PDB file of C-alpha atoms in Angstrom:
ATOM      1  CA  MET C   1     -57.824 -33.823  28.570  1.00 62.00           C
ATOM      2  CA  ILE C   2     -59.177 -31.825  31.505  1.00 66.00           C
ATOM      3  CA  LEU C   3     -56.221 -32.920  33.637  1.00 71.00           C
ATOM      4  CA  ASP C   4     -53.859 -31.651  30.948  1.00 86.00           C
ATOM      5  CA  ILE C   5     -55.550 -28.271  30.988  1.00 90.00           C
ATOM      6  CA  LYS C   6     -55.477 -28.164  34.793  1.00 89.00           C
ATOM      7  CA  ALA C   7     -51.769 -28.996  34.857  1.00 89.00           C
ATOM      8  CA  TYR C   8     -51.108 -26.364  32.201  1.00 91.00           C
ATOM      9  CA  LEU C   9     -53.049 -23.699  34.092  1.00 91.00           C
ATOM     10  CA  ASP C  10     -51.460 -24.655  37.420  1.00 91.00           C
ATOM     11  CA  GLU C  11     -47.996 -24.339  35.904  1.00 90.00           C
ATOM     12  CA  HIS C  12     -48.707 -20.886  34.515  1.00 87.00           C
ATOM     13  CA  ALA C  13     -50.416 -19.778  37.728  1.00 88.00           C
ATOM     14  CA  LYS C  14     -47.210 -20.560  39.635  1.00 87.00           C
ATOM     15  CA  ARG C  15     -45.197 -18.441  37.210  1.00 83.00           C
ATOM     16  CA  ILE C  16     -47.641 -15.555  37.039  1.00 81.00           C
ATOM     17  CA  ASN C  17     -48.720 -15.371  40.692  1.00 80.00           C
ATOM     18  CA  HIS C  18     -45.283 -14.337  41.873  1.00 78.00           C
ATOM     19  CA  PRO C  19     -44.000 -10.886  42.902  1.00 76.00           C
ATOM     20  CA  SER C  20     -41.206 -10.933  40.298  1.00 80.00           C
ATOM     21  CA  PHE C  21     -43.770 -11.328  37.504  1.00 76.00           C
ATOM     22  CA  ILE C  22     -46.079  -8.655  38.855  1.00 71.00           C
ATOM     23  CA  GLU C  23     -43.363  -6.026  39.272  1.00 75.00           C
ATOM     24  CA  ASN C  24     -43.233  -5.476  35.468  1.00 73.00           C
ATOM     25  CA  ASP C  25     -46.974  -5.800  34.903  1.00 72.00           C
ATOM     26  CA  PRO C  26     -49.576  -3.002  35.078  1.00 73.00           C
ATOM     27  CA  VAL C  27     -51.409  -5.039  37.729  1.00 72.00           C
ATOM     28  CA  GLN C  28     -48.738  -3.833  40.157  1.00 77.00           C
ATOM     29  CA  PHE C  29     -50.498  -0.478  40.572  1.00 80.00           C
ATOM     30  CA  PRO C  30     -53.838  -1.709  42.004  1.00 83.00           C
ATOM     31  CA  ARG C  31     -51.987  -4.109  44.315  1.00 78.00           C
ATOM     32  CA  ARG C  32     -50.404  -1.152  46.101  1.00 82.00           C
ATOM     33  CA  TYR C  33     -53.742  -0.242  47.678  1.00 87.00           C
ATOM     34  CA  LYS C  34     -55.712  -1.942  50.451  1.00 90.00           C
ATOM     35  CA  ARG C  35     -59.170  -0.348  50.216  1.00 92.00           C
ATOM     36  CA  LEU C  36     -61.463  -1.915  47.627  1.00 92.00           C
ATOM     37  CA  GLN C  37     -62.595   1.505  46.380  1.00 92.00           C
ATOM     38  CA  ASP C  38     -58.996   2.557  45.718  1.00 89.00           C
ATOM     39  CA  ILE C  39     -58.225  -0.717  43.934  1.00 88.00           C
ATOM     40  CA  GLU C  40     -61.277  -0.310  41.695  1.00 90.00           C
ATOM     41  CA  ILE C  41     -60.422   3.273  40.743  1.00 88.00           C
ATOM     42  CA  VAL C  42     -56.768   2.529  40.021  1.00 85.00           C
ATOM     43  CA  SER C  43     -57.699  -0.601  38.044  1.00 85.00           C
ATOM     44  CA  PHE C  44     -60.095   1.428  35.915  1.00 86.00           C
ATOM     45  CA  LEU C  45     -57.497   4.114  35.271  1.00 84.00           C
ATOM     46  CA  VAL C  46     -54.839   1.539  34.325  1.00 82.00           C
ATOM     47  CA  ALA C  47     -57.258  -0.248  31.982  1.00 83.00           C
ATOM     48  CA  TRP C  48     -58.346   3.036  30.403  1.00 84.00           C
ATOM     49  CA  GLY C  49     -54.734   4.133  29.944  1.00 82.00           C
ATOM     50  CA  LEU C  50     -53.793   0.854  28.304  1.00 78.00           C
ATOM     51  CA  ASN C  51     -56.829   1.162  26.051  1.00 77.00           C
ATOM     52  CA  LEU C  52     -55.712   4.628  24.926  1.00 78.00           C
ATOM     53  CA  ILE C  53     -52.165   3.422  24.295  1.00 79.00           C
ATOM     54  CA  LEU C  54     -53.385   0.467  22.221  1.00 77.00           C
ATOM     55  CA  ARG C  55     -55.660   2.713  20.165  1.00 79.00           C
ATOM     56  CA  TYR C  56     -52.809   5.149  19.574  1.00 80.00           C
ATOM     57  CA  TRP C  57     -50.468   2.412  18.342  1.00 77.00           C
ATOM     58  CA  LYS C  58     -53.169   0.788  16.232  1.00 77.00           C
ATOM     59  CA  ASN C  59     -53.911   4.089  14.528  1.00 78.00           C
ATOM     60  CA  ASN C  60     -50.233   4.886  13.970  1.00 78.00           C
ATOM     61  CA  LEU C  61     -49.488   1.459  12.535  1.00 74.00           C
ATOM     62  CA  ALA C  62     -52.536   1.689  10.250  1.00 64.00           C
ATOM     63  CA  ILE C  63     -51.312   5.051   8.895  1.00 64.00           C
ATOM     64  CA  ARG C  64     -47.801   3.733   8.143  1.00 61.00           C
ATOM     65  CA  LYS C  65     -48.993   0.820   6.003  1.00 54.00           C
TER      66      LYS C  65
END
């Protein structure tokens, strides 16, 4: 079973760890920077922005029901 999981994860890692996948993913923004401090700040801002967007959509969908 563990080998099945490893093969599964390896297959998805090949697909995900590729520039064409990253170009449409929010993770593209932190990868533009080299300094660790810059990467941390941008990662936080991207995560916070996505959090706000998800809350907004959750609240709007809850109101429409």
